[in-house]
Amino acid sequence: MARLQRRHAQGSVSALWRDARSCFRVVPAAAASRGGLLRHGEAAPGWLLEDAQGLFRSATELAWHVDGEPGLVYTHDWNNRPVVHERMHWTLAEAAATAALLLKRTGDATYEVWYRRFWDYIDRFLIDRERGSWWQELDRHNRPSSEVWSGKADLYHAYQATLLPRLPLSPTMARAIADGAL
């Protein structure tokens, strides 16, 4: 975490701290990087897991339920105040996958609590039970919205959120599926 904080002070990872979605994208990438290194006989650097856990902790602290309603706000400013209060489907899908990967990597039950919390939220608010699929975006009160994006959600994120928890940390998702890991 200290490594990313130093880079943040230099301005090179600013998007990671303003956008919860980015935080949840970095952690699976770190898991994949670790898997790739191990496959090639190289050790993963010690800071990789520490930073992934720090990013997850920061994203959940800064974005979850911070405006009085459940869900992850989309962005916040440099003073950690929410800017875009909408909740995007892909952020929750990536958050659930990230929690599952960190649980698998660390065995820390905290990540299972978050995994279940994210899926409870997805089930309660994001799944459109009348027309199918997920809502693309919800407003700050968890009602369907089109303030930032309109239309229905893509299938990619929902599909990935259900697949990643069932796969090993290594190799990559595509390789694991091709190898019959499901």
Tab-separated table of N, CA and C in Angstrom:
chain	number	residue	atom	x	y	z
A	1	MET	N	0.832	-1.187	0.000
A	1	MET	CA	0.000	0.000	0.000
A	1	MET	C	0.876	1.250	0.000
A	2	ALA	N	1.943	1.195	0.778
A	2	ALA	CA	2.824	2.363	0.840
A	2	ALA	C	3.369	2.699	-0.537
A	3	ARG	N	3.659	1.682	-1.314
A	3	ARG	CA	4.189	1.898	-2.667
A	3	ARG	C	3.180	2.674	-3.517
A	4	LEU	N	1.902	2.263	-3.461
A	4	LEU	CA	0.880	2.976	-4.222
A	4	LEU	C	0.643	4.368	-3.664
A	5	GLN	N	0.727	4.515	-2.355
A	5	GLN	CA	0.541	5.843	-1.771
A	5	GLN	C	1.647	6.783	-2.248
A	6	ARG	N	2.859	6.291	-2.338
A	6	ARG	CA	3.946	7.129	-2.855
A	6	ARG	C	3.667	7.507	-4.305
A	7	ARG	N	3.237	6.539	-5.110
A	7	ARG	CA	2.928	6.833	-6.504
A	7	ARG	C	1.748	7.790	-6.587
A	8	HIS	N	0.783	7.640	-5.679
A	8	HIS	CA	-0.376	8.540	-5.661
A	8	HIS	C	0.078	9.963	-5.386
A	9	ALA	N	0.994	10.129	-4.441
A	9	ALA	CA	1.493	11.467	-4.117
A	9	ALA	C	2.154	12.099	-5.338
A	10	GLN	N	2.717	11.260	-6.211
A	10	GLN	CA	3.344	11.766	-7.424
A	10	GLN	C	2.329	11.949	-8.555
A	11	GLY	N	1.075	11.563	-8.300
A	11	GLY	CA	0.022	11.792	-9.287
A	11	GLY	C	-0.145	10.712	-10.329
A	12	SER	N	0.565	9.576	-10.200
A	12	SER	CA	0.498	8.588	-11.271
A	12	SER	C	-0.617	7.571	-11.119
A	13	VAL	N	-1.274	7.494	-9.983
A	13	VAL	CA	-2.378	6.549	-9.833
A	13	VAL	C	-3.648	7.262	-9.381
A	14	SER	N	-3.800	8.503	-9.766
A	14	SER	CA	-4.929	9.293	-9.293
A	14	SER	C	-6.269	8.644	-9.609
A	15	ALA	N	-6.412	8.048	-10.769
A	15	ALA	CA	-7.696	7.454	-11.133
A	15	ALA	C	-8.063	6.312	-10.191
A	16	LEU	N	-7.079	5.610	-9.661
A	16	LEU	CA	-7.369	4.508	-8.754
A	16	LEU	C	-8.071	4.984	-7.492
A	17	TRP	N	-7.811	6.195	-7.110
A	17	TRP	CA	-8.354	6.678	-5.852
A	17	TRP	C	-9.649	7.442	-6.036
A	18	ARG	N	-9.944	7.886	-7.231
A	18	ARG	CA	-11.169	8.646	-7.467
A	18	ARG	C	-12.285	7.783	-8.014
A	19	ASP	N	-11.989	6.603	-8.446
A	19	ASP	CA	-12.972	5.765	-9.118
A	19	ASP	C	-12.906	4.360	-8.519
A	20	ALA	N	-13.944	3.979	-7.769
A	20	ALA	CA	-13.959	2.664	-7.129
A	20	ALA	C	-13.794	1.554	-8.155
A	21	ARG	N	-14.338	1.745	-9.339
A	21	ARG	CA	-14.245	0.723	-10.373
A	21	ARG	C	-12.779	0.399	-10.670
A	22	SER	N	-11.953	1.411	-10.740
A	22	SER	CA	-10.540	1.176	-11.029
A	22	SER	C	-9.875	0.368	-9.937
A	23	CYS	N	-10.214	0.655	-8.686
A	23	CYS	CA	-9.638	-0.115	-7.586
A	23	CYS	C	-9.953	-1.589	-7.754
A	24	PHE	N	-11.196	-1.886	-8.108
A	24	PHE	CA	-11.593	-3.275	-8.219
A	24	PHE	C	-11.078	-3.923	-9.493
A	25	ARG	N	-10.599	-3.139	-10.441
A	25	ARG	CA	-9.974	-3.712	-11.635
A	25	ARG	C	-8.519	-4.061	-11.381
A	26	VAL	N	-7.847	-3.303	-10.550
A	26	VAL	CA	-6.428	-3.517	-10.304
A	26	VAL	C	-6.192	-4.818	-9.551
A	27	VAL	N	-7.046	-5.142	-8.596
A	27	VAL	CA	-6.813	-6.325	-7.772
A	27	VAL	C	-6.854	-7.609	-8.595
A	28	PRO	N	-7.886	-7.835	-9.445
A	28	PRO	CA	-7.826	-9.038	-10.287
A	28	PRO	C	-6.602	-9.039	-11.204
A	29	ALA	N	-6.207	-7.884	-11.666
A	29	ALA	CA	-5.007	-7.805	-12.508
A	29	ALA	C	-3.775	-8.225	-11.710
A	30	ALA	N	-3.734	-7.828	-10.444
A	30	ALA	CA	-2.611	-8.227	-9.592
A	30	ALA	C	-2.604	-9.738	-9.396
A	31	ALA	N	-3.798	-10.316	-9.202
A	31	ALA	CA	-3.887	-11.771	-9.043
A	31	ALA	C	-3.406	-12.469	-10.309
A	32	ALA	N	-3.817	-11.958	-11.463
A	32	ALA	CA	-3.391	-12.544	-12.727
A	32	ALA	C	-1.889	-12.398	-12.912
A	33	SER	N	-1.339	-11.250	-12.522
A	33	SER	CA	0.108	-11.030	-12.634
A	33	SER	C	0.861	-12.030	-11.775
A	34	ARG	N	0.357	-12.249	-10.557
A	34	ARG	CA	0.995	-13.206	-9.661
A	34	ARG	C	0.993	-14.579	-10.311
A	35	GLY	N	-0.157	-14.972	-10.868
A	35	GLY	CA	-0.253	-16.276	-11.513
A	35	GLY	C	0.714	-16.411	-12.668
A	36	GLY	N	0.834	-15.367	-13.468
A	36	GLY	CA	1.763	-15.388	-14.592
A	36	GLY	C	3.204	-15.503	-14.140
A	37	LEU	N	3.552	-14.788	-13.095
A	37	LEU	CA	4.914	-14.867	-12.564
A	37	LEU	C	5.206	-16.274	-12.045
A	38	LEU	N	4.261	-16.837	-11.291
A	38	LEU	CA	4.478	-18.166	-10.732
A	38	LEU	C	4.623	-19.215	-11.821
A	39	ARG	N	3.829	-19.076	-12.895
A	39	ARG	CA	3.925	-20.027	-14.005
A	39	ARG	C	5.296	-19.995	-14.658
A	40	HIS	N	5.941	-18.852	-14.606
A	40	HIS	CA	7.260	-18.712	-15.224
A	40	HIS	C	8.389	-18.881	-14.212
A	41	GLY	N	8.055	-19.429	-13.041
A	41	GLY	CA	9.072	-19.716	-12.041
A	41	GLY	C	9.577	-18.504	-11.296
A	42	GLU	N	8.874	-17.405	-11.384
A	42	GLU	CA	9.290	-16.197	-10.680
A	42	GLU	C	8.370	-15.944	-9.497
A	43	ALA	N	8.929	-15.397	-8.441
A	43	ALA	CA	8.133	-15.065	-7.256
A	43	ALA	C	7.430	-13.725	-7.472
A	44	ALA	N	6.221	-13.647	-6.960
A	44	ALA	CA	5.498	-12.371	-7.011
A	44	ALA	C	6.102	-11.434	-5.979
A	45	PRO	N	6.264	-10.161	-6.307
A	45	PRO	CA	6.814	-9.231	-5.327
A	45	PRO	C	5.895	-9.134	-4.100
A	46	GLY	N	6.487	-8.998	-2.930
A	46	GLY	CA	5.722	-8.957	-1.694
A	46	GLY	C	4.690	-7.852	-1.643
A	47	TRP	N	4.983	-6.747	-2.301
A	47	TRP	CA	4.060	-5.614	-2.235
A	47	TRP	C	2.784	-5.831	-3.051
A	48	LEU	N	2.772	-6.806	-3.959
A	48	LEU	CA	1.628	-6.984	-4.833
A	48	LEU	C	0.349	-7.304	-4.043
A	49	LEU	N	0.414	-8.257	-3.141
A	49	LEU	CA	-0.758	-8.606	-2.334
A	49	LEU	C	-1.095	-7.481	-1.361
A	50	GLU	N	-0.086	-6.928	-0.741
A	50	GLU	CA	-0.310	-5.824	0.209
A	50	GLU	C	-1.022	-4.655	-0.471
A	51	ASP	N	-0.594	-4.292	-1.649
A	51	ASP	CA	-1.229	-3.178	-2.360
A	51	ASP	C	-2.642	-3.539	-2.823
A	52	ALA	N	-2.831	-4.778	-3.262
A	52	ALA	CA	-4.169	-5.209	-3.674
A	52	ALA	C	-5.136	-5.122	-2.495
A	53	GLN	N	-4.705	-5.576	-1.329
A	53	GLN	CA	-5.550	-5.491	-0.143
A	53	GLN	C	-5.803	-4.039	0.249
A	54	GLY	N	-4.795	-3.202	0.130
A	54	GLY	CA	-4.957	-1.790	0.453
A	54	GLY	C	-5.918	-1.089	-0.487
A	55	LEU	N	-5.836	-1.416	-1.773
A	55	LEU	CA	-6.769	-0.839	-2.740
A	55	LEU	C	-8.202	-1.267	-2.436
A	56	PHE	N	-8.387	-2.532	-2.113
A	56	PHE	CA	-9.727	-3.017	-1.783
A	56	PHE	C	-10.263	-2.294	-0.546
A	57	ARG	N	-9.432	-2.211	0.476
A	57	ARG	CA	-9.836	-1.531	1.718
A	57	ARG	C	-10.194	-0.070	1.436
A	58	SER	N	-9.374	0.621	0.675
A	58	SER	CA	-9.648	2.025	0.354
A	58	SER	C	-10.932	2.172	-0.448
A	59	ALA	N	-11.119	1.315	-1.432
A	59	ALA	CA	-12.318	1.413	-2.271
A	59	ALA	C	-13.582	1.186	-1.448
A	60	THR	N	-13.552	0.202	-0.573
A	60	THR	CA	-14.757	-0.053	0.226
A	60	THR	C	-14.985	1.052	1.251
A	61	GLU	N	-13.931	1.562	1.840
A	61	GLU	CA	-14.087	2.648	2.819
A	61	GLU	C	-14.554	3.943	2.171
A	62	LEU	N	-14.032	4.239	0.998
A	62	LEU	CA	-14.341	5.510	0.340
A	62	LEU	C	-15.613	5.486	-0.508
A	63	ALA	N	-16.065	4.298	-0.891
A	63	ALA	CA	-17.168	4.256	-1.848
A	63	ALA	C	-18.428	3.535	-1.351
A	64	TRP	N	-18.313	2.634	-0.393
A	64	TRP	CA	-19.477	1.853	0.028
A	64	TRP	C	-20.311	2.607	1.056
A	65	HIS	N	-21.580	2.846	0.728
A	65	HIS	CA	-22.568	3.396	1.675
A	65	HIS	C	-22.132	4.751	2.241
A	66	VAL	N	-21.329	5.500	1.504
A	66	VAL	CA	-20.777	6.755	2.034
A	66	VAL	C	-21.740	7.926	1.942
A	67	ASP	N	-22.844	7.753	1.233
A	67	ASP	CA	-23.821	8.842	1.117
A	67	ASP	C	-25.148	8.477	1.788
A	68	GLY	N	-25.092	7.498	2.681
A	68	GLY	CA	-26.279	7.117	3.427
A	68	GLY	C	-27.105	6.014	2.806
A	69	GLU	N	-26.743	5.567	1.622
A	69	GLU	CA	-27.462	4.491	0.938
A	69	GLU	C	-26.475	3.372	0.610
A	70	PRO	N	-26.940	2.121	0.620
A	70	PRO	CA	-26.030	1.040	0.245
A	70	PRO	C	-25.578	1.181	-1.208
A	71	GLY	N	-24.473	0.577	-1.512
A	71	GLY	CA	-23.925	0.614	-2.861
A	71	GLY	C	-22.610	1.360	-2.906
A	72	LEU	N	-21.939	1.225	-4.031
A	72	LEU	CA	-20.652	1.882	-4.260
A	72	LEU	C	-20.866	3.124	-5.113
A	73	VAL	N	-20.555	4.304	-4.578
A	73	VAL	CA	-20.643	5.505	-5.403
A	73	VAL	C	-19.590	5.390	-6.494
A	74	TYR	N	-19.867	5.998	-7.624
A	74	TYR	CA	-18.988	5.812	-8.777
A	74	TYR	C	-17.663	6.562	-8.636
A	75	THR	N	-17.708	7.810	-8.251
A	75	THR	CA	-16.465	8.576	-8.091
A	75	THR	C	-16.560	9.483	-6.880
A	76	HIS	N	-15.370	9.903	-6.424
A	76	HIS	CA	-15.291	10.900	-5.356
A	76	HIS	C	-14.160	11.865	-5.673
A	77	ASP	N	-14.150	13.002	-4.974
A	77	ASP	CA	-13.138	14.016	-5.260
A	77	ASP	C	-11.869	13.763	-4.438
A	78	TRP	N	-10.917	14.669	-4.549
A	78	TRP	CA	-9.636	14.512	-3.863
A	78	TRP	C	-9.779	14.602	-2.353
A	79	ASN	N	-10.904	15.124	-1.880
A	79	ASN	CA	-11.164	15.171	-0.439
A	79	ASN	C	-12.060	14.019	-0.004
A	80	ASN	N	-12.201	13.039	-0.858
A	80	ASN	CA	-12.967	11.818	-0.594
A	80	ASN	C	-14.459	12.040	-0.425
A	81	ARG	N	-14.967	13.114	-1.009
A	81	ARG	CA	-16.413	13.358	-1.017
A	81	ARG	C	-16.983	12.806	-2.319
A	82	PRO	N	-18.141	12.110	-2.242
A	82	PRO	CA	-18.740	11.582	-3.475
A	82	PRO	C	-19.025	12.696	-4.484
A	83	VAL	N	-18.716	12.430	-5.741
A	83	VAL	CA	-19.014	13.346	-6.842
A	83	VAL	C	-20.157	12.763	-7.675
A	84	VAL	N	-19.970	11.552	-8.143
A	84	VAL	CA	-21.011	10.854	-8.891
A	84	VAL	C	-21.571	9.782	-7.956
A	85	HIS	N	-22.791	9.996	-7.508
A	85	HIS	CA	-23.419	9.098	-6.528
A	85	HIS	C	-24.031	7.862	-7.172
A	86	GLU	N	-24.172	7.859	-8.489
A	86	GLU	CA	-24.777	6.714	-9.159
A	86	GLU	C	-23.966	5.453	-8.865
A	87	ARG	N	-24.667	4.342	-8.887
A	87	ARG	CA	-24.050	3.033	-8.680
A	87	ARG	C	-24.071	2.304	-10.023
A	88	MET	N	-22.926	1.948	-10.528
A	88	MET	CA	-22.809	1.302	-11.830
A	88	MET	C	-22.734	-0.211	-11.667
A	89	HIS	N	-23.385	-0.924	-12.563
A	89	HIS	CA	-23.419	-2.383	-12.438
A	89	HIS	C	-22.022	-3.000	-12.495
A	90	TRP	N	-21.166	-2.502	-13.362
A	90	TRP	CA	-19.852	-3.117	-13.532
A	90	TRP	C	-18.983	-2.944	-12.295
A	91	THR	N	-19.171	-1.859	-11.563
A	91	THR	CA	-18.386	-1.659	-10.347
A	91	THR	C	-18.713	-2.737	-9.326
A	92	LEU	N	-20.008	-3.044	-9.188
A	92	LEU	CA	-20.408	-4.091	-8.244
A	92	LEU	C	-19.965	-5.465	-8.722
A	93	ALA	N	-20.051	-5.720	-10.029
A	93	ALA	CA	-19.603	-7.006	-10.562
A	93	ALA	C	-18.111	-7.191	-10.309
A	94	GLU	N	-17.332	-6.164	-10.563
A	94	GLU	CA	-15.887	-6.260	-10.359
A	94	GLU	C	-15.542	-6.316	-8.875
A	95	ALA	N	-16.326	-5.635	-8.043
A	95	ALA	CA	-16.092	-5.685	-6.595
A	95	ALA	C	-16.325	-7.098	-6.063
A	96	ALA	N	-17.404	-7.739	-6.515
A	96	ALA	CA	-17.689	-9.106	-6.068
A	96	ALA	C	-16.573	-10.054	-6.504
A	97	ALA	N	-16.133	-9.934	-7.744
A	97	ALA	CA	-15.050	-10.790	-8.239
A	97	ALA	C	-13.764	-10.536	-7.462
A	98	THR	N	-13.488	-9.293	-7.164
A	98	THR	CA	-12.283	-8.939	-6.422
A	98	THR	C	-12.314	-9.527	-5.018
A	99	ALA	N	-13.450	-9.411	-4.340
A	99	ALA	CA	-13.578	-9.979	-3.000
A	99	ALA	C	-13.339	-11.488	-3.050
A	100	ALA	N	-13.886	-12.158	-4.062
A	100	ALA	CA	-13.695	-13.598	-4.193
A	100	ALA	C	-12.226	-13.949	-4.406
A	101	LEU	N	-11.539	-13.180	-5.248
A	101	LEU	CA	-10.120	-13.445	-5.506
A	101	LEU	C	-9.272	-13.229	-4.253
A	102	LEU	N	-9.558	-12.155	-3.524
A	102	LEU	CA	-8.791	-11.905	-2.303
A	102	LEU	C	-9.086	-12.947	-1.230
A	103	LEU	N	-10.318	-13.413	-1.152
A	103	LEU	CA	-10.651	-14.492	-0.217
A	103	LEU	C	-9.856	-15.738	-0.573
A	104	LYS	N	-9.843	-16.071	-1.855
A	104	LYS	CA	-9.118	-17.257	-2.313
A	104	LYS	C	-7.616	-17.125	-2.028
A	105	ARG	N	-7.085	-15.941	-2.239
A	105	ARG	CA	-5.639	-15.720	-2.071
A	105	ARG	C	-5.220	-15.670	-0.604
A	106	THR	N	-6.061	-15.070	0.260
A	106	THR	CA	-5.647	-14.837	1.647
A	106	THR	C	-6.329	-15.745	2.665
A	107	GLY	N	-7.530	-16.218	2.350
A	107	GLY	CA	-8.304	-16.976	3.325
A	107	GLY	C	-8.948	-16.089	4.389
A	108	ASP	N	-8.813	-14.791	4.258
A	108	ASP	CA	-9.362	-13.834	5.228
A	108	ASP	C	-10.883	-13.753	5.055
A	109	ALA	N	-11.617	-14.108	6.105
A	109	ALA	CA	-13.084	-14.146	6.054
A	109	ALA	C	-13.703	-12.780	5.788
A	110	THR	N	-12.968	-11.715	6.011
A	110	THR	CA	-13.482	-10.374	5.715
A	110	THR	C	-13.898	-10.276	4.253
A	111	TYR	N	-13.126	-10.899	3.373
A	111	TYR	CA	-13.446	-10.835	1.945
A	111	TYR	C	-14.706	-11.631	1.615
A	112	GLU	N	-14.968	-12.696	2.355
A	112	GLU	CA	-16.226	-13.417	2.137
A	112	GLU	C	-17.411	-12.564	2.559
A	113	VAL	N	-17.264	-11.819	3.656
A	113	VAL	CA	-18.328	-10.909	4.093
A	113	VAL	C	-18.613	-9.891	2.996
A	114	TRP	N	-17.548	-9.304	2.425
A	114	TRP	CA	-17.740	-8.334	1.348
A	114	TRP	C	-18.343	-8.996	0.109
A	115	TYR	N	-17.857	-10.175	-0.229
A	115	TYR	CA	-18.395	-10.899	-1.391
A	115	TYR	C	-19.905	-11.086	-1.241
A	116	ARG	N	-20.325	-11.544	-0.103
A	116	ARG	CA	-21.756	-11.760	0.139
A	116	ARG	C	-22.523	-10.438	0.169
A	117	ARG	N	-21.916	-9.416	0.752
A	117	ARG	CA	-22.557	-8.093	0.785
A	117	ARG	C	-22.773	-7.574	-0.628
A	118	PHE	N	-21.763	-7.678	-1.491
A	118	PHE	CA	-21.900	-7.222	-2.869
A	118	PHE	C	-22.987	-8.016	-3.598
A	119	TRP	N	-22.998	-9.347	-3.438
A	119	TRP	CA	-24.002	-10.147	-4.127
A	119	TRP	C	-25.408	-9.910	-3.565
A	120	ASP	N	-25.509	-9.670	-2.274
A	120	ASP	CA	-26.821	-9.317	-1.713
A	120	ASP	C	-27.330	-8.024	-2.342
A	121	TYR	N	-26.435	-7.061	-2.507
A	121	TYR	CA	-26.789	-5.795	-3.141
A	121	TYR	C	-27.207	-6.015	-4.605
A	122	ILE	N	-26.394	-6.776	-5.324
A	122	ILE	CA	-26.701	-7.073	-6.724
A	122	ILE	C	-28.080	-7.718	-6.829
A	123	ASP	N	-28.329	-8.695	-5.977
A	123	ASP	CA	-29.602	-9.396	-6.002
A	123	ASP	C	-30.772	-8.472	-5.668
A	124	ARG	N	-30.586	-7.626	-4.700
A	124	ARG	CA	-31.672	-6.746	-4.252
A	124	ARG	C	-31.953	-5.596	-5.211
A	125	PHE	N	-30.892	-4.992	-5.763
A	125	PHE	CA	-31.077	-3.758	-6.518
A	125	PHE	C	-30.771	-3.843	-8.019
A	126	LEU	N	-29.764	-4.597	-8.418
A	126	LEU	CA	-29.299	-4.532	-9.804
A	126	LEU	C	-29.986	-5.483	-10.775
A	127	ILE	N	-30.441	-6.610	-10.313
A	127	ILE	CA	-31.064	-7.567	-11.224
A	127	ILE	C	-32.480	-7.110	-11.556
A	128	ASP	N	-32.725	-6.954	-12.843
A	128	ASP	CA	-34.051	-6.563	-13.327
A	128	ASP	C	-34.865	-7.833	-13.532
A	129	ARG	N	-35.714	-8.133	-12.586
A	129	ARG	CA	-36.475	-9.379	-12.606
A	129	ARG	C	-37.660	-9.348	-13.576
A	130	GLU	N	-38.015	-8.175	-14.043
A	130	GLU	CA	-39.128	-8.079	-14.991
A	130	GLU	C	-38.679	-8.220	-16.442
A	131	ARG	N	-37.587	-7.548	-16.809
A	131	ARG	CA	-37.131	-7.543	-18.203
A	131	ARG	C	-35.824	-8.299	-18.412
A	132	GLY	N	-35.277	-8.832	-17.341
A	132	GLY	CA	-34.035	-9.588	-17.446
A	132	GLY	C	-32.806	-8.702	-17.410
A	133	SER	N	-31.656	-9.307	-17.287
A	133	SER	CA	-30.367	-8.636	-17.223
A	133	SER	C	-30.235	-7.833	-15.926
A	134	TRP	N	-29.284	-6.943	-15.904
A	134	TRP	CA	-29.058	-6.072	-14.758
A	134	TRP	C	-29.354	-4.644	-15.195
A	135	TRP	N	-29.664	-3.806	-14.229
A	135	TRP	CA	-29.762	-2.374	-14.516
A	135	TRP	C	-28.354	-1.854	-14.768
A	136	GLN	N	-28.205	-1.027	-15.750
A	136	GLN	CA	-26.913	-0.423	-16.092
A	136	GLN	C	-26.406	0.454	-14.945
A	137	GLU	N	-27.318	1.213	-14.370
A	137	GLU	CA	-26.948	2.245	-13.401
A	137	GLU	C	-28.130	2.483	-12.469
A	138	LEU	N	-27.808	2.788	-11.218
A	138	LEU	CA	-28.820	3.147	-10.234
A	138	LEU	C	-28.494	4.528	-9.686
A	139	ASP	N	-29.530	5.270	-9.284
A	139	ASP	CA	-29.278	6.583	-8.688
A	139	ASP	C	-28.849	6.428	-7.228
A	140	ARG	N	-28.658	7.522	-6.543
A	140	ARG	CA	-28.161	7.482	-5.160
A	140	ARG	C	-29.136	6.803	-4.209
A	141	HIS	N	-30.380	6.586	-4.638
A	141	HIS	CA	-31.381	5.890	-3.826
A	141	HIS	C	-31.656	4.483	-4.367
A	142	ASN	N	-30.762	4.015	-5.241
A	142	ASN	CA	-30.810	2.661	-5.793
A	142	ASN	C	-32.031	2.394	-6.672
A	143	ARG	N	-32.418	3.421	-7.411
A	143	ARG	CA	-33.482	3.281	-8.417
A	143	ARG	C	-32.840	3.375	-9.795
A	144	PRO	N	-33.384	2.640	-10.789
A	144	PRO	CA	-32.806	2.721	-12.136
A	144	PRO	C	-32.654	4.171	-12.593
A	145	SER	N	-31.530	4.451	-13.234
A	145	SER	CA	-31.175	5.809	-13.637
A	145	SER	C	-30.461	5.761	-14.984
A	146	SER	N	-30.366	6.907	-15.624
A	146	SER	CA	-29.560	7.011	-16.850
A	146	SER	C	-28.806	8.338	-16.847
A	147	GLU	N	-28.393	8.758	-15.684
A	147	GLU	CA	-27.658	10.013	-15.538
A	147	GLU	C	-26.303	9.950	-16.247
A	148	VAL	N	-25.606	8.844	-16.097
A	148	VAL	CA	-24.282	8.687	-16.694
A	148	VAL	C	-24.360	7.822	-17.948
A	149	TRP	N	-25.056	6.688	-17.876
A	149	TRP	CA	-25.182	5.741	-18.979
A	149	TRP	C	-26.644	5.366	-19.137
A	150	SER	N	-27.050	5.100	-20.340
A	150	SER	CA	-28.420	4.652	-20.562
A	150	SER	C	-28.400	3.237	-21.128
A	151	GLY	N	-29.562	2.619	-21.138
A	151	GLY	CA	-29.677	1.282	-21.713
A	151	GLY	C	-29.484	0.193	-20.680
A	152	LYS	N	-29.455	-1.022	-21.159
A	152	LYS	CA	-29.287	-2.180	-20.300
A	152	LYS	C	-27.807	-2.516	-20.182
A	153	ALA	N	-27.494	-3.201	-19.108
A	153	ALA	CA	-26.098	-3.564	-18.828
A	153	ALA	C	-25.599	-4.620	-19.812
A	154	ASP	N	-24.293	-4.610	-20.041
A	154	ASP	CA	-23.679	-5.648	-20.853
A	154	ASP	C	-23.668	-6.958	-20.069
A	155	LEU	N	-23.564	-8.044	-20.763
A	155	LEU	CA	-23.513	-9.352	-20.125
A	155	LEU	C	-22.118	-9.679	-19.599
A	156	TYR	N	-21.114	-9.091	-20.198
A	156	TYR	CA	-19.721	-9.387	-19.867
A	156	TYR	C	-19.451	-9.307	-18.365
A	157	HIS	N	-19.837	-8.208	-17.739
A	157	HIS	CA	-19.508	-8.026	-16.325
A	157	HIS	C	-20.248	-9.001	-15.418
A	158	ALA	N	-21.525	-9.210	-15.674
A	158	ALA	CA	-22.293	-10.163	-14.868
A	158	ALA	C	-21.731	-11.578	-15.038
A	159	TYR	N	-21.415	-11.933	-16.262
A	159	TYR	CA	-20.874	-13.266	-16.548
A	159	TYR	C	-19.529	-13.456	-15.849
A	160	GLN	N	-18.669	-12.471	-15.962
A	160	GLN	CA	-17.361	-12.542	-15.321
A	160	GLN	C	-17.498	-12.638	-13.800
A	161	ALA	N	-18.440	-11.905	-13.224
A	161	ALA	CA	-18.629	-11.922	-11.769
A	161	ALA	C	-19.059	-13.295	-11.278
A	162	THR	N	-19.736	-14.058	-12.128
A	162	THR	CA	-20.144	-15.399	-11.726
A	162	THR	C	-19.067	-16.443	-12.022
A	163	LEU	N	-18.210	-16.174	-13.003
A	163	LEU	CA	-17.158	-17.133	-13.361
A	163	LEU	C	-15.918	-17.045	-12.481
A	164	LEU	N	-15.416	-15.852	-12.248
A	164	LEU	CA	-14.135	-15.709	-11.548
A	164	LEU	C	-14.084	-16.408	-10.195
A	165	PRO	N	-15.128	-16.335	-9.373
A	165	PRO	CA	-15.053	-17.030	-8.087
A	165	PRO	C	-14.921	-18.546	-8.212
A	166	ARG	N	-15.291	-19.105	-9.351
A	166	ARG	CA	-15.249	-20.551	-9.556
A	166	ARG	C	-13.921	-21.026	-10.151
A	167	LEU	N	-13.066	-20.095	-10.506
A	167	LEU	CA	-11.816	-20.441	-11.174
A	167	LEU	C	-10.624	-20.309	-10.235
A	168	PRO	N	-9.533	-21.014	-10.543
A	168	PRO	CA	-8.318	-20.842	-9.743
A	168	PRO	C	-7.703	-19.459	-9.992
A	169	LEU	N	-6.835	-19.040	-9.100
A	169	LEU	CA	-6.169	-17.748	-9.254
A	169	LEU	C	-5.249	-17.731	-10.472
A	170	SER	N	-4.759	-18.873	-10.830
A	170	SER	CA	-3.849	-18.977	-11.960
A	170	SER	C	-4.198	-20.263	-12.696
A	171	PRO	N	-4.198	-20.282	-13.987
A	171	PRO	CA	-3.805	-19.256	-14.945
A	171	PRO	C	-4.908	-18.214	-15.132
A	172	THR	N	-4.815	-17.442	-16.201
A	172	THR	CA	-5.813	-16.421	-16.496
A	172	THR	C	-7.179	-17.072	-16.696
A	173	MET	N	-8.222	-16.250	-16.654
A	173	MET	CA	-9.584	-16.745	-16.803
A	173	MET	C	-9.746	-17.524	-18.111
A	174	ALA	N	-9.315	-16.963	-19.209
A	174	ALA	CA	-9.488	-17.611	-20.513
A	174	ALA	C	-8.742	-18.953	-20.554
A	175	ARG	N	-7.528	-18.968	-20.065
A	175	ARG	CA	-6.735	-20.217	-20.063
A	175	ARG	C	-7.376	-21.265	-19.164
A	176	ALA	N	-7.831	-20.846	-17.984
A	176	ALA	CA	-8.448	-21.790	-17.045
A	176	ALA	C	-9.696	-22.425	-17.658
A	177	ILE	N	-10.520	-21.619	-18.326
A	177	ILE	CA	-11.737	-22.137	-18.953
A	177	ILE	C	-11.363	-23.081	-20.099
A	178	ALA	N	-10.387	-22.664	-20.916
A	178	ALA	CA	-9.941	-23.516	-22.019
A	178	ALA	C	-9.404	-24.847	-21.518
A	179	ASP	N	-8.782	-24.828	-20.341
A	179	ASP	CA	-8.215	-26.041	-19.748
A	179	ASP	C	-9.250	-26.873	-19.003
A	180	GLY	N	-10.513	-26.420	-18.996
A	180	GLY	CA	-11.586	-27.182	-18.362
A	180	GLY	C	-11.719	-26.997	-16.871
A	181	ALA	N	-11.307	-25.851	-16.353
A	181	ALA	CA	-11.351	-25.617	-14.904
A	181	ALA	C	-12.769	-25.451	-14.345
A	182	LEU	N	-13.746	-25.269	-15.222
A	182	LEU	CA	-15.123	-25.131	-14.720
A	182	LEU	C	-15.800	-26.474	-14.562
